[in-house]
PDB file of C-alpha atoms and ligand atoms in Angstrom:
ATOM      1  CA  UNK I 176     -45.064  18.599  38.567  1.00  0.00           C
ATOM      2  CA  UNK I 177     -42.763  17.473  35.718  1.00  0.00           C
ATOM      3  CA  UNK I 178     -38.884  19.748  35.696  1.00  0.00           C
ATOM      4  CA  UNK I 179     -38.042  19.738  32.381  1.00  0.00           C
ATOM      5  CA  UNK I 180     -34.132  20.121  32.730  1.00  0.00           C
ATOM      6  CA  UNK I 181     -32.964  22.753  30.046  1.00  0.00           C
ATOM      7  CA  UNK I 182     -30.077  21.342  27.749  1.00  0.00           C
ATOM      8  CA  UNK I 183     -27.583  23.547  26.908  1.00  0.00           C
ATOM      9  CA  UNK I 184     -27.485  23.780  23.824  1.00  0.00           C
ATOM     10  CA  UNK I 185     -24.246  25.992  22.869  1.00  0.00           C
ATOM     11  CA  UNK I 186     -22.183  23.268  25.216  1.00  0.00           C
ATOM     12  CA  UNK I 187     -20.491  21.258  22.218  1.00  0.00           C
ATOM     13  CA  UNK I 188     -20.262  17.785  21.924  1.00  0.00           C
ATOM     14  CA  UNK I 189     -16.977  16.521  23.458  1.00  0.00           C
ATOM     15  CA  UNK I 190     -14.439  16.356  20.557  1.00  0.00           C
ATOM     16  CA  UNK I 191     -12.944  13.247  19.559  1.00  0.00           C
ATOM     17  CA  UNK I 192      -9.210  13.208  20.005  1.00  0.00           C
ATOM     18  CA  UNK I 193      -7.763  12.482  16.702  1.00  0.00           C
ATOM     19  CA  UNK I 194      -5.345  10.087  15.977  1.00  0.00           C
ATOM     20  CA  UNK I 195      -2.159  10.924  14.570  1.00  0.00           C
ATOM     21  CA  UNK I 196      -0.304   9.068  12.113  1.00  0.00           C
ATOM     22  CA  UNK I 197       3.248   9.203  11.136  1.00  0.00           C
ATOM     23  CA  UNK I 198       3.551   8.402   7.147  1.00  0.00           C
ATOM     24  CA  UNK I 199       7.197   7.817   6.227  1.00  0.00           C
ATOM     25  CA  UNK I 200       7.661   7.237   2.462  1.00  0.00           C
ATOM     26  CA  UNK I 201       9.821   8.947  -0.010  1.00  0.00           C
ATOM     27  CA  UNK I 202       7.884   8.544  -3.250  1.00  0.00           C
ATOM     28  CA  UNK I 203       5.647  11.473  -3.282  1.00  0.00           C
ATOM     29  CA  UNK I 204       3.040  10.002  -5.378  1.00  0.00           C
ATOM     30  CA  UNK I 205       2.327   7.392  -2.539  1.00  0.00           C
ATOM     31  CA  UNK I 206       3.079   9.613   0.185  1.00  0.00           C
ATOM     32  CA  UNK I 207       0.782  12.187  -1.058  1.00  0.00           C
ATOM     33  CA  UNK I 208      -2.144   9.278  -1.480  1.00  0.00           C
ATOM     34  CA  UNK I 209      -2.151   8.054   1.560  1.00  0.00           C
ATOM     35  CA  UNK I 210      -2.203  11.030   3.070  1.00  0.00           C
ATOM     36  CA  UNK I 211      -5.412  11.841   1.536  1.00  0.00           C
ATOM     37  CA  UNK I 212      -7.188   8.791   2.009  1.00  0.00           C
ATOM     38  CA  UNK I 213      -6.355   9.116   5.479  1.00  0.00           C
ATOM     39  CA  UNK I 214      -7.176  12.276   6.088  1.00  0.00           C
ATOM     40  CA  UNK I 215     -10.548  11.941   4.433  1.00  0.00           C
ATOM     41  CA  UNK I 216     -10.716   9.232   7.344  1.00  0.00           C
ATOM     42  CA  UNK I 217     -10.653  11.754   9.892  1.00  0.00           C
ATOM     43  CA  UNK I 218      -6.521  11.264  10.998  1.00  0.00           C
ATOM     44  CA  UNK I 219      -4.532  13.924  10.970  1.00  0.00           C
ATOM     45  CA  UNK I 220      -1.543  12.954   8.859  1.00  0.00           C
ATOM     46  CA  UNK I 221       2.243  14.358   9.232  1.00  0.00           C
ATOM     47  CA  UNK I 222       4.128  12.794   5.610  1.00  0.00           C
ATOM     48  CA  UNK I 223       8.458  12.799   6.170  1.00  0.00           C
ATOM     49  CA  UNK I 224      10.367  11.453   3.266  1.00  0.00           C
ATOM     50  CA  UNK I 225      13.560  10.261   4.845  1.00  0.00           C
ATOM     51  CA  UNK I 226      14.398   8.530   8.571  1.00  0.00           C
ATOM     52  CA  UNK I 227      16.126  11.852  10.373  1.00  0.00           C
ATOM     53  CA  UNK I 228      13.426  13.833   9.652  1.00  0.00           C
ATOM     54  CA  UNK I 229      10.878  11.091  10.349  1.00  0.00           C
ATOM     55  CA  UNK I 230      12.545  10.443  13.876  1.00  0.00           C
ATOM     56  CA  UNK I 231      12.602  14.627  14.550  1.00  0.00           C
ATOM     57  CA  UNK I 232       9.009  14.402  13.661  1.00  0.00           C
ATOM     58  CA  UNK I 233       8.037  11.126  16.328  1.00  0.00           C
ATOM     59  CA  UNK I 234       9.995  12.620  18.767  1.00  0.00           C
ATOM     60  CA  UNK I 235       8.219  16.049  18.616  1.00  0.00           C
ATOM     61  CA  UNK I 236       5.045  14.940  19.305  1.00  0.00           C
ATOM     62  CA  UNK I 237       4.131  10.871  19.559  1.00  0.00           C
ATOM     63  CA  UNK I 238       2.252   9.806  16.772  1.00  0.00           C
ATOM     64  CA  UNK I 239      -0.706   6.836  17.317  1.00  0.00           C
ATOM     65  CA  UNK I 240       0.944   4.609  14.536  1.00  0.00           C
ATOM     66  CA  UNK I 241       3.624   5.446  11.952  1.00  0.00           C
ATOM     67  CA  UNK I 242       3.595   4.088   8.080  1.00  0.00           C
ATOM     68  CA  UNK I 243       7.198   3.310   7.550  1.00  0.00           C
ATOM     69  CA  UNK I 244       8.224   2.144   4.021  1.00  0.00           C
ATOM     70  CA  UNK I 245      11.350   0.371   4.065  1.00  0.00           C
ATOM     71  CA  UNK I 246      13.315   1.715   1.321  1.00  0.00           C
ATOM     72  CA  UNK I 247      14.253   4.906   2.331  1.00  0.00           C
ATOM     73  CA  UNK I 248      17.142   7.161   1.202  1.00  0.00           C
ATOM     74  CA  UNK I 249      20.181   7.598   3.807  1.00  0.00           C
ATOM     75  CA  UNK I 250      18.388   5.143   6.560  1.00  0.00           C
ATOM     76  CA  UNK I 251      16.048   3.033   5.706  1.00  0.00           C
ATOM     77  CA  UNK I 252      12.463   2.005   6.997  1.00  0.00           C
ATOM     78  CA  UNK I 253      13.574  -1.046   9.454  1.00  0.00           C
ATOM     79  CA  UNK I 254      16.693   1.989  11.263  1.00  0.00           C
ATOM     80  CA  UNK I 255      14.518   4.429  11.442  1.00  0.00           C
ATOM     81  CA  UNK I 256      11.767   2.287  13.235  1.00  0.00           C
ATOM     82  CA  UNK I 257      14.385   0.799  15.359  1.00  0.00           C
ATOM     83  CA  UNK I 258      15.765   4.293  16.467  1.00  0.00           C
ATOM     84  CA  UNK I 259      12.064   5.592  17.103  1.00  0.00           C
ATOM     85  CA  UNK I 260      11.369   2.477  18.989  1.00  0.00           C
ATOM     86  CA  UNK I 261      13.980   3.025  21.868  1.00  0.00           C
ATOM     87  CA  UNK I 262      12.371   6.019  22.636  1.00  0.00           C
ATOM     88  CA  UNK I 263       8.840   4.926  22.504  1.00  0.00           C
ATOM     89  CA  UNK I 264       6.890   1.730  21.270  1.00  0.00           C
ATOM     90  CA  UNK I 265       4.571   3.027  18.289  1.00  0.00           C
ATOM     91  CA  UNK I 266       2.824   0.847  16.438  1.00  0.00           C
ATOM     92  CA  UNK I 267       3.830   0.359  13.220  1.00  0.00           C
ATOM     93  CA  UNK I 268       3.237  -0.366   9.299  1.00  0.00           C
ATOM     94  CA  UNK I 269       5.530  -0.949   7.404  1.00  0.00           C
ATOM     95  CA  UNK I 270       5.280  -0.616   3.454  1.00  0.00           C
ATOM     96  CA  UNK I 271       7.452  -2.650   1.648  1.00  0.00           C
ATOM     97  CA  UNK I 272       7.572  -3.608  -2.506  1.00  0.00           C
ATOM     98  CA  UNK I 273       9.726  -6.756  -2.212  1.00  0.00           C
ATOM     99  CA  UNK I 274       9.239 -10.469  -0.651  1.00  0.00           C
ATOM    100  CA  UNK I 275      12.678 -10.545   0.782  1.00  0.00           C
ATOM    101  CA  UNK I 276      11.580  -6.882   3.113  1.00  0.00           C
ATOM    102  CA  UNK I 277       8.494  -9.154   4.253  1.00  0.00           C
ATOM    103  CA  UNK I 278      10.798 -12.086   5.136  1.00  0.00           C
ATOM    104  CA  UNK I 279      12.550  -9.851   7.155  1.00  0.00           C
ATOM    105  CA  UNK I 280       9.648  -8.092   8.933  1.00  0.00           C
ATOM    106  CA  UNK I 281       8.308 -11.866   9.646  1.00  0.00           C
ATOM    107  CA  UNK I 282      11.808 -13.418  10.132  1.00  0.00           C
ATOM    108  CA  UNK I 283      13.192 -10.721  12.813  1.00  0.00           C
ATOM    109  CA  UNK I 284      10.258 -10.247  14.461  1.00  0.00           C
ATOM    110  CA  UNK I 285      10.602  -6.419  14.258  1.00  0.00           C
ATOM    111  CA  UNK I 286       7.877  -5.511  16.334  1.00  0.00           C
ATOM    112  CA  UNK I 287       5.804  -4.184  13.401  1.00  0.00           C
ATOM    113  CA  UNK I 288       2.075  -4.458  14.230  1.00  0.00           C
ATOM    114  CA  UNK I 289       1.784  -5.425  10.680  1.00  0.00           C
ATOM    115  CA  UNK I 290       2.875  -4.769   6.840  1.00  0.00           C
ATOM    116  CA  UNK I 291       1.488  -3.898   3.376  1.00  0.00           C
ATOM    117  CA  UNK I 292       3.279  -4.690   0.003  1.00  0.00           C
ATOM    118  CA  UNK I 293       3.166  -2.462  -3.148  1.00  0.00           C
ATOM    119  CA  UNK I 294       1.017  -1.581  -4.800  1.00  0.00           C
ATOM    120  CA  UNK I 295      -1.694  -1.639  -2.114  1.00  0.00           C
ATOM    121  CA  UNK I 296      -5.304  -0.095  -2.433  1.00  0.00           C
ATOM    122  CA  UNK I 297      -5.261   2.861  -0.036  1.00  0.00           C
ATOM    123  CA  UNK I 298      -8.898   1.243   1.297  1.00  0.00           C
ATOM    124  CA  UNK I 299      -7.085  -1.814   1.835  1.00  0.00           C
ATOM    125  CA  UNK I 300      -4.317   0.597   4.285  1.00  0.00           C
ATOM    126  CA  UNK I 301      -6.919   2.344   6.332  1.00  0.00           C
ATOM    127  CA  UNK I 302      -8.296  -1.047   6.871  1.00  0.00           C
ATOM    128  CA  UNK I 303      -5.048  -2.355   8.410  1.00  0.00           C
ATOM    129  CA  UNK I 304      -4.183   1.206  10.183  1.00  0.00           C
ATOM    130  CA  UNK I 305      -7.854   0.880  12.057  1.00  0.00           C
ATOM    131  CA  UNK I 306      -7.019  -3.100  12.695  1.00  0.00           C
ATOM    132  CA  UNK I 307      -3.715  -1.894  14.140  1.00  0.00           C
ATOM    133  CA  UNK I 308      -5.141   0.815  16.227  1.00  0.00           C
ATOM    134  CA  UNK I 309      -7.683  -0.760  17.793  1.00  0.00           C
ATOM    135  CA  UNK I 310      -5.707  -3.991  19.135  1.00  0.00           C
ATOM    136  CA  UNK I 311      -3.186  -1.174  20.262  1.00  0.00           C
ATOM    137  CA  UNK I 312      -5.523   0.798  22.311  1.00  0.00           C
ATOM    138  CA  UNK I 313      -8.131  -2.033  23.499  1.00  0.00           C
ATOM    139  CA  UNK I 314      -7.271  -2.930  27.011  1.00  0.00           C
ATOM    140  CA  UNK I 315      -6.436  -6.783  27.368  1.00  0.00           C
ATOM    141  CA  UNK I 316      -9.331  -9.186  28.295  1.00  0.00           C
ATOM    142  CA  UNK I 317      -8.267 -10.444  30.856  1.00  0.00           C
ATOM    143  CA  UNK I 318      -7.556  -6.669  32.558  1.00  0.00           C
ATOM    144  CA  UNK I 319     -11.017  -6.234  32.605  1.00  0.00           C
ATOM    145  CA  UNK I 320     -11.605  -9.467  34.573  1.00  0.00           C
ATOM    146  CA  UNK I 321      -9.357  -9.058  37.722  1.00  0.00           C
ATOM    147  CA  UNK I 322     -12.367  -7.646  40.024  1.00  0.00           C
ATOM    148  CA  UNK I 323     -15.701  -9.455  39.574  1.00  0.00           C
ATOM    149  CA  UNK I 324     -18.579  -7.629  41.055  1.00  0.00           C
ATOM    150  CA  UNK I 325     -21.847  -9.437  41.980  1.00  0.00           C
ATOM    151  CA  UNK I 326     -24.311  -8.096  44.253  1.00  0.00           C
ATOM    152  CA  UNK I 327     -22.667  -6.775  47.071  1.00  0.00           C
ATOM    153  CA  UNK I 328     -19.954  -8.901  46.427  1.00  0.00           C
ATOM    154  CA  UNK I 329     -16.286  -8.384  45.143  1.00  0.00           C
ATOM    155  CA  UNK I 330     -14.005 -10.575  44.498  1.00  0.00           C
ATOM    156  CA  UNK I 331     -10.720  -9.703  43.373  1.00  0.00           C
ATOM    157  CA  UNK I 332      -8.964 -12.456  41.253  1.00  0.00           C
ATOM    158  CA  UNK I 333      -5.362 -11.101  41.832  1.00  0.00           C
ATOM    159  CA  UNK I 334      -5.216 -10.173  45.948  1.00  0.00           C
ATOM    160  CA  UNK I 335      -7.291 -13.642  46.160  1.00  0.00           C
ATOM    161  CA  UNK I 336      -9.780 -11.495  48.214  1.00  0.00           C
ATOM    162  CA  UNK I 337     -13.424 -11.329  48.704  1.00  0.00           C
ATOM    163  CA  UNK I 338     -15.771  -8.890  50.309  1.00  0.00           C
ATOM    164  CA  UNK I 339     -19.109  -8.909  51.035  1.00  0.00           C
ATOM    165  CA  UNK I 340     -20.730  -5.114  52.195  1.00  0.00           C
ATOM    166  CA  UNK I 341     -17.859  -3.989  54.437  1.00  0.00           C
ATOM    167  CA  UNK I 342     -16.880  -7.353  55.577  1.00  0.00           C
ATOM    168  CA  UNK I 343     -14.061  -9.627  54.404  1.00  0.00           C
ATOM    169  CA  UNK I 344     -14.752 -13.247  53.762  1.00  0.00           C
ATOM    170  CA  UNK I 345     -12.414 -15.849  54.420  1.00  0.00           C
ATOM    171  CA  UNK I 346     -12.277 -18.618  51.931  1.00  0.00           C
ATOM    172  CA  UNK I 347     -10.170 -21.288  51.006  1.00  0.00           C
ATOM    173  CA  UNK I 348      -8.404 -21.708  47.884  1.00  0.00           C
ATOM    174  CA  UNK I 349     -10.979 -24.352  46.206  1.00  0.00           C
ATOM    175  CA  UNK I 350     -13.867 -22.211  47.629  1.00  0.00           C
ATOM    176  CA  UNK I 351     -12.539 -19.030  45.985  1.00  0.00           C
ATOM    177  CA  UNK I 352     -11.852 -20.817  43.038  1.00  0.00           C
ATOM    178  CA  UNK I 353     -15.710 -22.037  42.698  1.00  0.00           C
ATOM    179  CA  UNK I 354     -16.783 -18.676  43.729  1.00  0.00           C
ATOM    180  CA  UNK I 355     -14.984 -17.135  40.928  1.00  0.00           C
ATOM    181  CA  UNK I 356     -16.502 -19.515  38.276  1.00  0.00           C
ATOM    182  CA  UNK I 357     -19.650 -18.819  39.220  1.00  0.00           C
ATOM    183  CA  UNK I 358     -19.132 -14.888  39.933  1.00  0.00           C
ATOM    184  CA  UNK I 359     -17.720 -14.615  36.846  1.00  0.00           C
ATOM    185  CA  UNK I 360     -20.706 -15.281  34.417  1.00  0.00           C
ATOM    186  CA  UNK I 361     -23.751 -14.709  37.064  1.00  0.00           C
ATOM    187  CA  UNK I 362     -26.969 -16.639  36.001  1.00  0.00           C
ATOM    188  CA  UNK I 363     -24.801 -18.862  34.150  1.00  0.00           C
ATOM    189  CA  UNK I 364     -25.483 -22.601  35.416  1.00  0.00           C
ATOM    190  CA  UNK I 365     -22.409 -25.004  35.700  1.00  0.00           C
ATOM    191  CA  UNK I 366     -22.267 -28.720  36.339  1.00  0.00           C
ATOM    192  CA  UNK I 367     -20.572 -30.355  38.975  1.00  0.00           C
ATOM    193  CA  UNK I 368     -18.183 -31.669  36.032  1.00  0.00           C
ATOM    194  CA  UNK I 369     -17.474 -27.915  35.457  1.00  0.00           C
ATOM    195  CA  UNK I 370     -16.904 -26.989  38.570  1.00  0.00           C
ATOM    196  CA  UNK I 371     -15.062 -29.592  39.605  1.00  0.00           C
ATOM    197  CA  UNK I 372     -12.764 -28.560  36.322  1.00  0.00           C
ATOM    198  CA  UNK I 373     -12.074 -25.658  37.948  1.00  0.00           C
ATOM    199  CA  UNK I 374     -10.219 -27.758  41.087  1.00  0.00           C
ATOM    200  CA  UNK I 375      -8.623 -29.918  39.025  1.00  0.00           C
ATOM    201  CA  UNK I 376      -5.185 -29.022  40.152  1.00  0.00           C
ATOM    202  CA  UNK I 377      -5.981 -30.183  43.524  1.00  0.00           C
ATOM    203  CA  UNK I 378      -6.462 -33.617  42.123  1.00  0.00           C
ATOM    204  CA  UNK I 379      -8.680 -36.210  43.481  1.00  0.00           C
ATOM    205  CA  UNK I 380     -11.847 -34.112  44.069  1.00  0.00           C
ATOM    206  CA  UNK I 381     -15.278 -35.996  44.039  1.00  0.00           C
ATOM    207  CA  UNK I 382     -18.553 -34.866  43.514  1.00  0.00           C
ATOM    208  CA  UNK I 383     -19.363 -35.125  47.213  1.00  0.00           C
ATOM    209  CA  UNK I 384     -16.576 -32.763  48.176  1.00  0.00           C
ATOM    210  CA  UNK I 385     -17.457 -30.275  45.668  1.00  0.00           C
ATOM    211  CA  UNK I 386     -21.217 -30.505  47.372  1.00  0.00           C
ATOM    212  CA  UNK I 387     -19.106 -29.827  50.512  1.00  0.00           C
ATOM    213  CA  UNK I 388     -17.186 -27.023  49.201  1.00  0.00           C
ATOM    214  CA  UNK I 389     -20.207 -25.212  48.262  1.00  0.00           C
ATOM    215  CA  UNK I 390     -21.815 -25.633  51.695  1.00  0.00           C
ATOM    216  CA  UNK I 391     -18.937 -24.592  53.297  1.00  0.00           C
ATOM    217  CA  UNK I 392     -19.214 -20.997  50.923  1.00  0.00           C
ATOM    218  CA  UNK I 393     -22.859 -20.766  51.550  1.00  0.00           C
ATOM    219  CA  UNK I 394     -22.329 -21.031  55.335  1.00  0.00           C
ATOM    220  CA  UNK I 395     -19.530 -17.834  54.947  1.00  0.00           C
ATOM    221  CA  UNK I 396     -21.182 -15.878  52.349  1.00  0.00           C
ATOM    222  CA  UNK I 397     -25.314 -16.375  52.646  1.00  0.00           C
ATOM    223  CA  UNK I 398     -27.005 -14.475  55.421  1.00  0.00           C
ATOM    224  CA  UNK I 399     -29.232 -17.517  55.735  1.00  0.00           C
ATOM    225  CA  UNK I 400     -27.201 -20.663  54.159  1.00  0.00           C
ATOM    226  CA  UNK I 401     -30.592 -22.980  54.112  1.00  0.00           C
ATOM    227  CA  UNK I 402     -31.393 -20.433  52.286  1.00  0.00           C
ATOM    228  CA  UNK I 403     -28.849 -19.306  49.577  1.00  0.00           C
ATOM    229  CA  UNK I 404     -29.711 -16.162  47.836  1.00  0.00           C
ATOM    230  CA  UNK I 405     -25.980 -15.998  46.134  1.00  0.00           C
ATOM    231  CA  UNK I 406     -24.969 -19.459  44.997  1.00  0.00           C
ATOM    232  CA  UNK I 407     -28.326 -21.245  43.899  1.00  0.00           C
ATOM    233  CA  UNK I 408     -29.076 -24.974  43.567  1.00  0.00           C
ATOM    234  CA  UNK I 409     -30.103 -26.059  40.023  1.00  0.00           C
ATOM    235  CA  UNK I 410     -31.520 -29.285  40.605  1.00  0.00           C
ATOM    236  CA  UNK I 411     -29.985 -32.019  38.626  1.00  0.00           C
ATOM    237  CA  UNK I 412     -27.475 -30.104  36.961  1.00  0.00           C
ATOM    238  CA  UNK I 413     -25.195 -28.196  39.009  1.00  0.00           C
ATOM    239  CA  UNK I 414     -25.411 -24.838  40.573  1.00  0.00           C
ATOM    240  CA  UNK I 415     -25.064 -20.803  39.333  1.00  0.00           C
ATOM    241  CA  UNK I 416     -24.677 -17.414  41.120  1.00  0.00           C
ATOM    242  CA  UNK I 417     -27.861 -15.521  41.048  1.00  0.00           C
ATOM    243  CA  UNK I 418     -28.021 -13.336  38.343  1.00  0.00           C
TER     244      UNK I 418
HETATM  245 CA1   CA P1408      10.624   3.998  -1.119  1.00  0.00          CA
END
């Protein structure tokens, strides 16, 4: 017998938190544009037209990016990010309508995730704020990469560690560092050259103790080492972790 499972269907879809961004422009004209363009984008949009009330406004509630133009009235655009900033890092636009503002975005190295110069198409804006946003929120590469799972191994790139099951397997430092070649891109078949690339700090390694440091790994990892089932011969060109 087939169970059909029911769906639900008042449960509602999970809602998208929206991102919030902090436009900080006194021309109204511009101010106002943005805002629409971005809102038509799905942000929601809070406009301030001078630095207090811009800083009042980040500090309420912390936006996902701000738009800062830098002439302001009172403060302008470069204070008021520098204020916000030592409370909390928020990445940041900033508009600007002359070359010598961009020289000193570049030039001090403000921390702005990047800058548009006036007049700007409003497409050209959303473009950048959705550039911005997503290198802001994507985790680092190499984050992802600290625990390589294969099988039921683990090996964890930072504590230098590797289990198999419930086990702990003692390696040296050139065998970890071939078992993390390979367990990072399983199927993937390297040469000895490659390998050996990845020892190359120990200087003076040879093809015939690379052959050795791999026997020595299959004899602590395989269940059967005449018989890999992990780290797998490819004749004539190297080896690979099965896949
Ligand atoms: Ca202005």
């Amino acid at each position: 017998m087939v169970r059909v499972e029911a769906r639900g269907l008042a449960e509602p879809w999970e809602e998208m938190p929206t991102e919030r961004i902090l436009v900080v422009e006194d021309e109204p004209e511009i101010a106002e544009a943005v805002r629409a363009y971005l809102q038509r984008e799905g942000f929601a949009v809070e406009v301030r037209g001078e630095g207090a009330a811009a800083i009042a406004a980040a500090d309420a509630e912390t936006p996902s990016l701000m738009i800062v133009d830098v002439g302001l009235p009172q403060m302008n655009g470069f204070e008021v990010y520098r204020k916000i900033a030592e409370k909390a890092r928020i990445p940041t636009i900033f508009l600007t309508a002359r070359s010598d503002e961009v020289d000193r975005i570049v030039g001090l190295e403000l921390g702005a995730d990047d800058y548009v110069v006036k007049p700007f198409s409003p497409r050209e804006l959303v473009a950048r704020v959705r550039a911005v946003l997503r290198r802001s929120t994507a985790p680092p590469v190499e984050k992802k990469q600290h625990v390589l799972r294969v099988h039921d191994l683990v090996v964890d790139l930072d504590a230098h560690d590797v289990r198999r099951g419930d086990g702990h397997v003692q390696l040296t430092p050139a065998e970890f560092r071939i078992l993390a070649a390979l367990a990072a891109e399983p199927g993937r078949v390297f040469t000895r050259p490659q390998l050996l690339d990845t020892l190359n700090d120990d200087g003076g390694i040879y093809e015939r103790t690379l052959d050795r440091h791999i026997n020595n790994l299959r004899k602590k990892l395989e269940p059967n080492p005449d018989q890999p089932t992990y780290v797998i011969t490819v004749y004539g060109v190297g080896y690979k972790m099965r896949k």
